[in-house]
Coordinates of C-alpha atoms and ligand atoms in Angstrom, one line a residue:
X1 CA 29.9 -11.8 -1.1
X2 CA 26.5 -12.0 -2.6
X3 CA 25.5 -9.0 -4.1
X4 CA 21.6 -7.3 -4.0
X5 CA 20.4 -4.8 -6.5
X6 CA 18.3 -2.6 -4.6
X7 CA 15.5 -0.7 -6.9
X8 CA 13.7 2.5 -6.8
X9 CA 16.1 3.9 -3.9
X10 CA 15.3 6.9 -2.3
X11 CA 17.7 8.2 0.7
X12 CA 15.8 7.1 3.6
X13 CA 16.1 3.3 2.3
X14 CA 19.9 3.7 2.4
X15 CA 20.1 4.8 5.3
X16 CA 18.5 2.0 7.1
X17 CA 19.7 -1.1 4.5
X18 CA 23.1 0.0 5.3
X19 CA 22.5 0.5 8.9
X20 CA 20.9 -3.2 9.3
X21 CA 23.1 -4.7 6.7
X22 CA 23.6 -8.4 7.6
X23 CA 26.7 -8.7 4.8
X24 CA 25.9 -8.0 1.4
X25 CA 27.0 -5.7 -1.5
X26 CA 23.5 -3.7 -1.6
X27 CA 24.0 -1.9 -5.1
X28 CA 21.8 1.0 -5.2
X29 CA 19.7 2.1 -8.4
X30 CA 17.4 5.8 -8.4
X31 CA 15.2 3.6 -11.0
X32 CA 12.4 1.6 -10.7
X33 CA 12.4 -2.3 -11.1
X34 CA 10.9 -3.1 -15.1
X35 CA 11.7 -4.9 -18.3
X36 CA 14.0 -2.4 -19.0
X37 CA 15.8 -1.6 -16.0
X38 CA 16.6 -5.4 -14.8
X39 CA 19.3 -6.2 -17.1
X40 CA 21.3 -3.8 -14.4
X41 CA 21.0 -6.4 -11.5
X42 CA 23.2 -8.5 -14.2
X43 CA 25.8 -10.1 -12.1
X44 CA 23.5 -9.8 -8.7
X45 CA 22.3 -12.5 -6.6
X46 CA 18.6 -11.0 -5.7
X47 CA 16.9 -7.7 -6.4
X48 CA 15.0 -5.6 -4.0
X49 CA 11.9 -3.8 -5.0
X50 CA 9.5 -1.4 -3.8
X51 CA 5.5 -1.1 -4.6
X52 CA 5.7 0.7 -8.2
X53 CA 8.2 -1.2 -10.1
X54 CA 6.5 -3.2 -12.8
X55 CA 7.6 -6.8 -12.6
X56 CA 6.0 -8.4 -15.1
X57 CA 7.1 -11.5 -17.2
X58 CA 9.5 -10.1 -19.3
X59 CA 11.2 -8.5 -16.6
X60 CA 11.1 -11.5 -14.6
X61 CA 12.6 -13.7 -17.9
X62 CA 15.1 -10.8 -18.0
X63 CA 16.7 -10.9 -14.2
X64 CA 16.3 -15.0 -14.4
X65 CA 18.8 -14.8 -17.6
X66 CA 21.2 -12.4 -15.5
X67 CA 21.5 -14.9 -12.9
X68 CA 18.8 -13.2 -10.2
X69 CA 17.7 -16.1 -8.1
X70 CA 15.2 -14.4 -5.4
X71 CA 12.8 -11.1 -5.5
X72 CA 12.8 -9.4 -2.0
X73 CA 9.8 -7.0 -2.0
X74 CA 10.1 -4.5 0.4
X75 CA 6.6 -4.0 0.7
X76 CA 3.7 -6.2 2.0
X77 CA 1.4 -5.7 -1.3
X78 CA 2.5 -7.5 -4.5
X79 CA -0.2 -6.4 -6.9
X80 CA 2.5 -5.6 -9.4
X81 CA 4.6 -8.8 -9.3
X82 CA 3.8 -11.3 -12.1
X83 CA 4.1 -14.8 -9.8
X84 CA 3.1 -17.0 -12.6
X85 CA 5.9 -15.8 -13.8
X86 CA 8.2 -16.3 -11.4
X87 CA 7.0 -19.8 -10.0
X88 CA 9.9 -22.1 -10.9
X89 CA 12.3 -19.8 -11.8
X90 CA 12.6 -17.1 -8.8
X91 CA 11.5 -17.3 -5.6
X92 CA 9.7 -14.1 -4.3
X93 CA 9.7 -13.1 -0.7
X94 CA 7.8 -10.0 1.1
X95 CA 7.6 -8.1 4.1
X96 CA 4.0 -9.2 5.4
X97 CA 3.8 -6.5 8.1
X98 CA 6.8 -4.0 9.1
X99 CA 4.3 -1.4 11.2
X100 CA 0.5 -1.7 10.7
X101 CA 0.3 1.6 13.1
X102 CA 2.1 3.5 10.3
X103 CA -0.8 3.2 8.0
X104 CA -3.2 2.9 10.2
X105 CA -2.2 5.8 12.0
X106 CA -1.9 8.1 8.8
X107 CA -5.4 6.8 7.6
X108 CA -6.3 8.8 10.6
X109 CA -4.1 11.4 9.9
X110 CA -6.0 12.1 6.7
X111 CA -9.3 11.7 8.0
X112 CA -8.6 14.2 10.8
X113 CA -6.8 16.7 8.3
X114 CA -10.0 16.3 5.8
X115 CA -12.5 16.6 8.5
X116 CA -11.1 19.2 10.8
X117 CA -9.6 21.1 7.2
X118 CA -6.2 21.1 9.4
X119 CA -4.8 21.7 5.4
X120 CA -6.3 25.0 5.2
X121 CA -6.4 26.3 8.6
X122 CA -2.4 26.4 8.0
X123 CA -2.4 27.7 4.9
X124 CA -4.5 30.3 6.4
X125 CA -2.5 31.2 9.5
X126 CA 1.1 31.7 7.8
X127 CA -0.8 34.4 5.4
X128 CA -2.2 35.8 8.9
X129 CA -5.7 35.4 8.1
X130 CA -7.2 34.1 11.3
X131 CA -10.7 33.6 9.8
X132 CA -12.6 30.4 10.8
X133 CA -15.1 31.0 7.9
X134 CA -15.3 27.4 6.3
X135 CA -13.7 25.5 8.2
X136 CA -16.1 23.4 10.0
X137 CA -16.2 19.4 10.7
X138 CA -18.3 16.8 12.3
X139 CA -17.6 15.4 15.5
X140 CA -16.4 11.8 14.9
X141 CA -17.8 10.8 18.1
X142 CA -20.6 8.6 17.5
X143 CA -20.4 8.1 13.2
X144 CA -20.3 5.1 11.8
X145 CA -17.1 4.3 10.3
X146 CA -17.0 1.3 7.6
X147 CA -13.9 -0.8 7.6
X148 CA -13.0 -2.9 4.4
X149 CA -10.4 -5.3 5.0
X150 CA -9.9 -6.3 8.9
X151 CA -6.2 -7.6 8.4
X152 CA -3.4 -6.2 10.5
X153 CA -4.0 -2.2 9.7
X154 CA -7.8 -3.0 9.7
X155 CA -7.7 -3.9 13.4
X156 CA -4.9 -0.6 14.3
X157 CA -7.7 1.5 12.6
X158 CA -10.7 -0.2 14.1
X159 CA -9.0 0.2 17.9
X160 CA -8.2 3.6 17.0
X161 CA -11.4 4.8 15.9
X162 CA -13.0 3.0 18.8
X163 CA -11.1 5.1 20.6
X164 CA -12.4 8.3 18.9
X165 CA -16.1 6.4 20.4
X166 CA -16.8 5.7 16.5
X167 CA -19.1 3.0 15.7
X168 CA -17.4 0.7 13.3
X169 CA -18.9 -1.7 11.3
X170 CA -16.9 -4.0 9.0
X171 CA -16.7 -6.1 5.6
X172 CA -13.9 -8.8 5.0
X173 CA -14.3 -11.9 2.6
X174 CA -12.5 -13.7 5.4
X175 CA -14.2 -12.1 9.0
X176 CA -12.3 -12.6 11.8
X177 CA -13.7 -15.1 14.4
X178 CA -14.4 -14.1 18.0
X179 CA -13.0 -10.5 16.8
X180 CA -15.8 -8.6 18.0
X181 CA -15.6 -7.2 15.0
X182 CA -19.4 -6.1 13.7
X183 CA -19.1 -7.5 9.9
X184 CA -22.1 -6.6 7.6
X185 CA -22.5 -7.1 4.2
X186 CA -21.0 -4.6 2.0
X187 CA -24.1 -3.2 0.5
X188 CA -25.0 -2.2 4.2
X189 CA -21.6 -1.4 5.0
X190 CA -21.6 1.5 2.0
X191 CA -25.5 2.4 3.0
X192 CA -24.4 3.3 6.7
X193 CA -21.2 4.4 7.2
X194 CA -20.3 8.5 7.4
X195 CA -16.7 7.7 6.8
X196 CA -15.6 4.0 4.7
X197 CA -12.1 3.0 5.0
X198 CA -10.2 0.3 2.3
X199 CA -7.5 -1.8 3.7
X200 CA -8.4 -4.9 1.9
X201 CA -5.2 -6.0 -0.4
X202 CA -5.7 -5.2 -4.5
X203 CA -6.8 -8.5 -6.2
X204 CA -9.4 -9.4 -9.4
X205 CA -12.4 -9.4 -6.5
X206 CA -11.3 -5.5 -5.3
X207 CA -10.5 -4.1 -8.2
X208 CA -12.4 -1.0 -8.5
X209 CA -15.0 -2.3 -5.5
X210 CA -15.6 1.4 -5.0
X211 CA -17.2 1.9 -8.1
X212 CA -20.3 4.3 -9.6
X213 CA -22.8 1.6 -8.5
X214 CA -20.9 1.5 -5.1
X215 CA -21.2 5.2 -4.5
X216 CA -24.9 5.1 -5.5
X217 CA -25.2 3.6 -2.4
X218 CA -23.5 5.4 0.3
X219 CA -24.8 7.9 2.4
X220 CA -24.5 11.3 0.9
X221 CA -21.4 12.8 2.6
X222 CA -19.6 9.8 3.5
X223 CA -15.8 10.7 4.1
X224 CA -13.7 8.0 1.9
X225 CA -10.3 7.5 2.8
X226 CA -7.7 5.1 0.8
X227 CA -4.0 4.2 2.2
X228 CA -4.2 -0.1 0.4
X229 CA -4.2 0.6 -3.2
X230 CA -5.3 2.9 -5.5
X231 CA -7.4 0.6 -8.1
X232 CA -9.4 0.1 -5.6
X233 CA -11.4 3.2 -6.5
X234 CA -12.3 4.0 -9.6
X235 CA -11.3 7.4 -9.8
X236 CA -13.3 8.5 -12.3
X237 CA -16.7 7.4 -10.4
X238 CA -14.7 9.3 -7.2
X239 CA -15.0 12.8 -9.2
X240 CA -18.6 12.5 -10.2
X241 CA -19.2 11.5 -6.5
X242 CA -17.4 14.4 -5.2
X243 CA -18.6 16.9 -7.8
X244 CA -22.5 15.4 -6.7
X245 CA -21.8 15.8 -3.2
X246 CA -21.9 12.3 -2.6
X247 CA -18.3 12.2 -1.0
X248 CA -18.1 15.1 1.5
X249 CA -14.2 14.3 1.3
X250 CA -11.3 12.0 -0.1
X251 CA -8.2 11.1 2.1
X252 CA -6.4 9.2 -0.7
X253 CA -2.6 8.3 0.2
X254 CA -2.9 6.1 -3.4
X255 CA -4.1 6.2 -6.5
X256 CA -4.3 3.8 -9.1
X257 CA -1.7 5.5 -11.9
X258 CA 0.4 6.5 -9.0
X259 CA 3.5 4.4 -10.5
X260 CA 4.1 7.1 -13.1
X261 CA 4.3 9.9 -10.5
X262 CA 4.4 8.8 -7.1
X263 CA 8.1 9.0 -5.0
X264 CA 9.4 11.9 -7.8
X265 CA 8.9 15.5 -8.0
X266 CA 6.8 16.8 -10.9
X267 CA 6.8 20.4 -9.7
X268 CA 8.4 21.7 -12.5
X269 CA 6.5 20.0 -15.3
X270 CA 2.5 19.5 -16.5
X271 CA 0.7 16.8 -15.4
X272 CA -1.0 15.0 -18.4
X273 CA -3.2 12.6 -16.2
X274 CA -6.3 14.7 -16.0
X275 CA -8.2 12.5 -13.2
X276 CA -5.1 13.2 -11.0
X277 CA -5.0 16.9 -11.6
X278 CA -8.4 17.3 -10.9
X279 CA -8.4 15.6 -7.5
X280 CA -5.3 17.0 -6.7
X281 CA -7.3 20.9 -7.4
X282 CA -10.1 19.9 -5.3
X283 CA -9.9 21.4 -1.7
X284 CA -11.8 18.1 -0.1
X285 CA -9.1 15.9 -1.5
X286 CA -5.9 15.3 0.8
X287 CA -3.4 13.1 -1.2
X288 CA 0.0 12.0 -0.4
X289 CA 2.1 10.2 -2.8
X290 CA 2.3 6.2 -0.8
X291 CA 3.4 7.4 2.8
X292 CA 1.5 6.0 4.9
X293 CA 4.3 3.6 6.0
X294 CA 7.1 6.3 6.1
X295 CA 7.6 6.1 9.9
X296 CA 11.4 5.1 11.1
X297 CA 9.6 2.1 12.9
X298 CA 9.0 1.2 9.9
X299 CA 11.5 1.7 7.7
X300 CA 13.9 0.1 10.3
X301 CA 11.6 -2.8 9.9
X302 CA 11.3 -3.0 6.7
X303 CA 15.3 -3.4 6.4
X304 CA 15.7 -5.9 9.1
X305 CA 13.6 -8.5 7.7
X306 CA 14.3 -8.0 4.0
X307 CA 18.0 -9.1 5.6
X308 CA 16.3 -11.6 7.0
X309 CA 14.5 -13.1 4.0
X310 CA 18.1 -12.6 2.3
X311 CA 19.6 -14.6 5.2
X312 CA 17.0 -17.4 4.6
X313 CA 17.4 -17.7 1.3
X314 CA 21.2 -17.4 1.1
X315 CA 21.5 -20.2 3.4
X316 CA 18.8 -22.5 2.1
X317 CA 16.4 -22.6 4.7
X318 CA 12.8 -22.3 4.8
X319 CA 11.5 -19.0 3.6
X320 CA 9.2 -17.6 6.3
X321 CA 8.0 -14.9 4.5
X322 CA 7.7 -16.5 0.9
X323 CA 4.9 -16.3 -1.7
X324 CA 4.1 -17.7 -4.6
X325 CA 0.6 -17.5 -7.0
X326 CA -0.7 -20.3 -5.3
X327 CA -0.2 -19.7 -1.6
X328 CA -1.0 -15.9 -2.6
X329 CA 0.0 -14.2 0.6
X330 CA 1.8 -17.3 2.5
X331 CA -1.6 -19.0 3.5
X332 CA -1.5 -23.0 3.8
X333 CA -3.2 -24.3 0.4
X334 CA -2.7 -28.0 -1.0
X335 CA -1.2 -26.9 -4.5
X336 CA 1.8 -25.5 -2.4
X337 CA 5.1 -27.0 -1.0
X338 CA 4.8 -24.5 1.7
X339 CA 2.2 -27.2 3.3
X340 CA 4.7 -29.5 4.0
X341 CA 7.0 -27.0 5.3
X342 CA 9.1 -26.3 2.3
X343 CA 9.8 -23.2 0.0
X344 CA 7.4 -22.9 -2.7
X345 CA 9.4 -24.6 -5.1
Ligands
NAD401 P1 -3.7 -8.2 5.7 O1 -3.4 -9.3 4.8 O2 -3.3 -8.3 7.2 O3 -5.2 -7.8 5.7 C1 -6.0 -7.7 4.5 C2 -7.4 -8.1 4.9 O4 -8.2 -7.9 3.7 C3 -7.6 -9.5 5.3 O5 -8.4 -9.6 6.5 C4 -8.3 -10.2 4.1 O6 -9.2 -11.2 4.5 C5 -9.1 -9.0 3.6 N1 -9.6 -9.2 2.2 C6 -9.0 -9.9 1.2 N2 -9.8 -9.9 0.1 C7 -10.9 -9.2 0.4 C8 -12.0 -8.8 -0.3 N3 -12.2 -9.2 -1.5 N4 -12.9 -8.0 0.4 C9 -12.8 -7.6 1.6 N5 -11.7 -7.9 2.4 C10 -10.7 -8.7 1.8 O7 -3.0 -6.9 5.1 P2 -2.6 -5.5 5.8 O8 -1.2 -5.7 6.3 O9 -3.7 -5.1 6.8 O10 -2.5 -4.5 4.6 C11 -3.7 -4.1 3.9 C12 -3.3 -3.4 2.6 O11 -2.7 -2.2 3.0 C13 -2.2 -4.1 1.8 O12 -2.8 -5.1 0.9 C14 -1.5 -3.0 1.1 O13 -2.2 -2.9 -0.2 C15 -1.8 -1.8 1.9 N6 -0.6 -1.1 2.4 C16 -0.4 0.2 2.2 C17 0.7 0.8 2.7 C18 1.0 2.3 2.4 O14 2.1 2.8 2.7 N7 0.0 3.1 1.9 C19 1.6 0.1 3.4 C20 1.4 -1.2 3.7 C21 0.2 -1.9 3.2

């Protein structure tokens, strides 16, 4: 029986790996996936990982020397896998889309609870205090919402917000033909929009595309909400913009040191990442710690086709959901044996 090393467990992963198990030994570790922690998937056949384990190259020399043949990210982002890597050695499969109206639907979620101050309206009501005294919004009827990124959650959260009778205008390096999709540059996607949401993937280009220069040119009191990744703020610039009023509100379900805290509970200890504790203090600042996907639609999906890609792979056939650094994301490029309908390599 082959065996998978599944990383960075939590109980609600059990649950549905063992309920959608297609026949392995899953081997379940509390710890995140990094140099350090592989050598325990010695004796494993693949390793499972989730979107803050570091798998870098050393990690990745260390699982190929205990015999790990294939990374199955349970996650569609793979900012923190180091393909170069792995090409040649272990084949890396994802899970390109497992519910896109999870994080879609929480991006709303945190836009309504920002905007509507849902957060302290119950804090307010279970102490008895019934005042309404700061708590206003806007209507979202009618504001311009900019969408970054019209991919799978992109589109959920357009429809949505078109359904709110939001004006949404859009900016992808790749627009979608015959969308209907209103794509504008980005300089006049940041200059009009009352509320700019990111669900482009992490890569060199987005690194930090919301910038200090980037919120020099957004309408003062934009709403900014973030459920992709969280280097694609710079945090720092974030603060100064919500200190000057620029940003009326942040609905942040990432941030980009997240891996050090994010999925564990720090209640009990002093936070030493100032940037984070500052947001965290500031009452126009929602974050949750990378839930945006947590639905059971989800996670049941999430299991089924990691078994799937397991399945694949364990019985040599082509790996539908495979990526390597040069397909990046499973597209059709020359430098790829995926072209001709093979795995990667
Ligand atoms: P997708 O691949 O379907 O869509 C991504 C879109 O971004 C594509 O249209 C692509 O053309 C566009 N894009 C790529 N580079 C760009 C750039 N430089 N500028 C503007 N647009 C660019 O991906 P998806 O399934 O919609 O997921 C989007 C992101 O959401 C993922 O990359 C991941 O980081 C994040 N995500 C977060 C969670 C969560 O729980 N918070 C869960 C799943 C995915």
């Amino acid at each position: 029986m082959k065996r998978i090393a599944i990383f960075d467990t939590k109980p609600y992963d059990k649950v549905w790996f063992d309920k959608n198990n297609t026949g392995y030994e899953l081997v379940y570790f509390e710890n995140k996936l990094n140099e350090k922690t592989a050598m325990l998937a010695k004796d494993c056949d693949a390793v499972c990982a989730f979107v803050n384990d570091d798998i870098n190259k050393v990690a990745i020399n260390n699982l190929y020397e205990n015999g790990v043949k294939l990374i199955a990210m349970r996650c569609a982002g793979y900012s923190n896998v180091d393909f170069k890597a792995a090409y040649g050695k272990i084949n890396v499969v994802r899970v390109p889309a497992y519910s896109p109206y999870a994080i879609a639907e929480h991006a709303i979620a945190l836009l309504q609870t920002l905007n509507r101050k849902i957060h302290k309206a119950y804090n307010r009501t279970r102490d008895f205090n019934f005042s309404l005294v700061g708590l206003s919004g806007v209507d979202l009827y009618g504001k311009t919402v900019g969408v970054i990124g019209t991919g799978k959650i992109g589109r959920v959260f357009i429809d949505i917000c078109r359904g709110f009778g939001m004006k949404v205008i859009a900016y992808d390096l790749y627009p979608a033909k015959d969308s209907g999709i209103d794509y504008v540059e980005l300089d006049t996607l940041l200059a009009e929009s009352d509320v700019i949401s990111l669900h482009c993937p992490l890569t060199e280009q987005t690194n930090h595309i919301v910038n200090a220069d980037a919120f020099t040119k957004m309408k003062p009191g934009v709403y900014i909400i973030n459920t992709s990744r969280g280097a694609l703020i710079d945090s720092e610039a974030l603060l100064k913009a919500l200190n000057d009023g620029t940003v009326r509100g942040a609905g942040l379900d990432v941030y980009e040191e997240e891996a050090d805290f994010f999925f564990e509970d720090f209640s009990g200890t002093i936070i030493k990442d100032d940037v984070l504790s500052l947001l965290v203090s500031k009452p126009n600042v929602i974050l949750t710690s990378h839930q945006a996907f947590l639905t059971e639609e989800a996670l049941e999906n999430i299991a089924s086709t990691t078994m799937k890609n397991l399945d694949e792979f364990f019985s040599d056939q082509f790996l539908t959901n495979e990526v390597c650094y040069q397909c990046d994301g499973g597209k059709v490029v020359e430098n790829c044996k995926r072209k001709d309908g093979k795995r990667c390599f």
